Amino acid sequence: MSDTGAARTRRAQRRSWLVALPLLAFALLAGLFWFRLGSGDPARIPSALIGRPAPQTTLPPLDGLVANGAQVPGLDPAQFKGHVSVVNVWASWCVPCHDEAPLLLQLSKDQRIRIVGINYKDSQDNARRFLGRHGNPFSAVGVDANGRASIEWGVYGVPETFVIGRDGTIAYKLIGPITLDNFDSVLKAEIEKALR
């Protein structure tokens, strides 16, 4: 082979490596992202609000939501003092919210706690239909139509659930839905801690 032929072969090999290099880099980055995203539990994201007072956000009631012949009240931060409360941020359009609804209804039978709902960026008609279909576990439901109150609560997305101690401070935050896996072992355990 002549010197010019060998030089051309080397240049062609170099070019093929230059073409393959970005693809190789992309594959390595994609693998790293996939590994990191799959290895974390989003429910373990720490909340800066734990140990701090619950946000002093007042929210209007869900119009037309009635229990025992009276309008179910909206969210009033004064409701948290003296009670252990579970605050659930939900929406009718949220698929996991439908799945966790029976567990919230079961939890609402515990007379030692209050279940409070924050309805996030939802149509009031759809929210009422949701509660009509699944049952209403909430003693109060505040409407967060624009999502501003949920930002104050540090909500990443729906559903999220908070345990509020008798002193009005946030004791625990569950990111994601209440499931059979975390209902007894995590949520009820945190409620029991707050009741002590």
Coordinates of C-alpha atoms in Angstrom, one line a residue:
M1 CA 0.0 0.0 0.0
S2 CA 1.3 3.4 -0.8
D3 CA 1.9 6.2 1.7
T4 CA -1.0 8.2 0.4
G5 CA -3.3 5.1 0.7
A6 CA -2.2 4.5 4.3
A7 CA -2.7 8.1 5.2
R8 CA -6.2 8.0 3.7
T9 CA -7.0 4.9 5.8
R10 CA -5.8 6.6 9.0
R11 CA -7.9 9.7 8.2
A12 CA -11.0 7.6 7.6
Q13 CA -10.5 5.8 10.9
R14 CA -10.0 9.0 12.7
R15 CA -13.2 10.4 11.1
S16 CA -15.2 7.4 12.2
W17 CA -14.0 7.9 15.8
L18 CA -15.0 11.5 15.6
V19 CA -18.5 10.6 14.5
A20 CA -18.8 7.8 17.1
L21 CA -17.5 10.0 20.0
P22 CA -20.7 12.1 20.4
L23 CA -22.8 9.0 20.2
L24 CA -20.7 7.3 22.9
A25 CA -20.8 10.4 25.1
F26 CA -24.6 10.5 24.8
A27 CA -25.0 6.8 25.6
L28 CA -22.8 7.3 28.7
L29 CA -24.8 10.3 29.9
A30 CA -28.2 8.6 29.2
G31 CA -27.0 5.6 31.2
L32 CA -25.9 7.8 34.1
F33 CA -29.3 9.7 34.1
W34 CA -31.3 6.5 33.9
F35 CA -29.3 4.9 36.8
R36 CA -29.6 8.0 39.0
L37 CA -33.3 8.5 38.3
G38 CA -34.2 4.9 39.0
S39 CA -32.2 4.6 42.2
G40 CA -33.9 7.3 44.2
D41 CA -37.2 7.2 46.1
P42 CA -39.1 10.5 45.5
A43 CA -40.9 10.0 48.8
R44 CA -37.5 10.5 50.6
I45 CA -37.0 14.0 49.3
P46 CA -36.5 16.0 52.5
S47 CA -38.9 18.9 53.2
A48 CA -37.5 22.2 54.6
L49 CA -40.9 22.7 56.3
I50 CA -40.7 19.7 58.7
G51 CA -40.5 21.0 62.3
R52 CA -41.8 24.4 61.2
P53 CA -45.3 25.8 61.6
A54 CA -47.8 24.9 58.9
P55 CA -48.3 27.7 56.4
Q56 CA -50.7 30.3 57.5
T57 CA -52.7 30.1 54.3
T58 CA -56.5 30.5 54.4
L59 CA -58.3 28.9 51.5
P60 CA -62.0 29.2 50.5
P61 CA -64.3 26.1 50.8
L62 CA -65.3 23.9 47.9
D63 CA -68.7 25.4 47.0
G64 CA -71.6 23.0 47.3
L65 CA -69.6 20.4 49.3
V66 CA -72.0 19.5 52.1
A67 CA -71.7 17.1 55.1
N68 CA -74.5 16.6 57.7
G69 CA -76.5 19.4 56.0
A70 CA -73.8 22.1 56.3
Q71 CA -71.2 23.5 54.0
V72 CA -67.8 21.8 54.6
P73 CA -65.4 24.6 55.6
G74 CA -62.3 25.7 53.8
L75 CA -58.8 25.7 55.1
D76 CA -58.1 27.8 58.2
P77 CA -54.7 27.4 59.8
A78 CA -56.3 27.9 63.2
Q79 CA -57.9 24.4 62.8
F80 CA -54.5 22.8 63.3
K81 CA -53.9 24.0 66.9
G82 CA -54.8 21.3 69.5
H83 CA -55.4 18.6 66.9
V84 CA -53.3 16.1 65.0
S85 CA -54.2 16.7 61.4
V86 CA -53.5 15.0 58.1
V87 CA -53.4 17.4 55.2
N88 CA -53.8 15.8 51.7
V89 CA -53.2 17.8 48.5
W90 CA -55.3 16.2 45.8
A91 CA -57.1 16.8 42.5
S92 CA -59.8 15.0 40.5
W93 CA -57.5 14.8 37.5
C94 CA -54.8 13.1 39.5
V95 CA -54.8 9.3 38.8
P96 CA -52.9 8.3 42.0
C97 CA -55.4 10.4 44.0
H98 CA -58.2 8.0 42.8
D99 CA -56.1 5.1 44.0
E100 CA -55.4 6.6 47.5
A101 CA -59.0 7.8 48.1
P102 CA -60.2 4.5 49.8
L103 CA -57.2 4.7 52.2
L104 CA -58.0 8.3 53.1
L105 CA -61.6 7.3 53.8
Q106 CA -60.4 4.5 56.0
L107 CA -58.0 6.9 57.8
S108 CA -60.9 9.4 58.4
K109 CA -62.6 6.8 60.7
D110 CA -59.8 7.5 63.3
Q111 CA -61.5 10.0 65.6
R112 CA -58.1 11.1 67.1
I113 CA -57.2 13.0 63.9
R114 CA -58.6 15.4 61.4
I115 CA -58.3 14.9 57.7
V116 CA -58.0 18.2 55.7
G117 CA -57.9 18.5 51.9
I118 CA -56.3 21.0 49.7
N119 CA -57.9 20.8 46.2
Y120 CA -55.2 21.7 43.8
K121 CA -55.9 23.5 40.5
D122 CA -59.1 21.7 39.9
S123 CA -62.6 22.4 38.6
Q124 CA -65.0 22.6 41.6
D125 CA -67.6 20.5 39.7
N126 CA -65.0 17.8 39.1
A127 CA -63.8 17.9 42.7
R128 CA -67.3 17.5 44.0
R129 CA -67.9 14.6 41.6
F130 CA -64.6 13.0 42.7
L131 CA -65.7 13.1 46.4
G132 CA -69.2 12.0 45.5
R133 CA -67.7 8.9 43.8
H134 CA -65.1 8.0 46.3
G135 CA -66.6 9.4 49.5
N136 CA -65.5 12.5 51.5
P137 CA -62.8 11.8 54.1
F138 CA -62.2 15.5 54.8
S139 CA -63.5 17.6 57.6
A140 CA -62.4 20.7 55.7
V141 CA -61.5 21.3 52.0
G142 CA -59.7 24.4 50.8
V143 CA -59.7 25.3 47.2
D144 CA -56.2 26.2 45.8
A145 CA -57.4 27.3 42.3
N146 CA -54.1 29.0 41.2
G147 CA -51.6 26.7 43.1
R148 CA -50.1 29.5 45.2
A149 CA -51.0 27.9 48.5
S150 CA -49.5 24.6 47.4
I151 CA -46.2 26.4 46.7
E152 CA -46.3 27.8 50.3
W153 CA -46.7 24.2 51.5
G154 CA -43.7 23.1 49.4
V155 CA -45.7 20.8 47.2
Y156 CA -43.8 19.1 44.3
G157 CA -47.0 17.6 42.8
V158 CA -50.2 15.8 43.7
P159 CA -50.8 13.8 45.7
E160 CA -48.8 14.8 48.8
T161 CA -49.8 14.3 52.4
F162 CA -48.6 16.1 55.6
V163 CA -48.9 15.2 59.2
I164 CA -49.4 18.3 61.4
G165 CA -48.8 18.0 65.2
R166 CA -51.0 19.4 67.9
D167 CA -48.8 22.5 68.1
G168 CA -49.5 23.3 64.4
T169 CA -46.0 22.3 63.1
I170 CA -45.4 19.9 60.2
A171 CA -44.2 16.6 61.6
Y172 CA -44.0 14.6 58.4
K173 CA -44.4 14.9 54.6
L174 CA -45.3 12.0 52.2
I175 CA -44.5 12.7 48.6
G176 CA -46.6 10.7 46.2
P177 CA -49.7 8.6 46.8
I178 CA -50.7 6.8 50.0
T179 CA -50.5 3.1 49.1
L180 CA -51.0 -0.2 50.9
D181 CA -47.2 -0.4 51.2
N182 CA -46.8 2.9 53.0
F183 CA -50.2 3.2 54.8
D184 CA -49.4 1.2 57.9
S185 CA -45.6 1.2 58.0
V186 CA -45.1 4.9 57.2
L187 CA -48.1 7.1 57.4
K188 CA -49.9 5.5 60.4
A189 CA -46.5 5.3 62.2
E190 CA -45.9 9.0 61.7
I191 CA -49.5 9.8 62.9
E192 CA -48.9 7.7 66.0
K193 CA -45.7 9.6 66.7
A194 CA -47.6 12.9 66.4
L195 CA -50.3 11.7 68.7
R196 CA -47.8 10.9 71.5

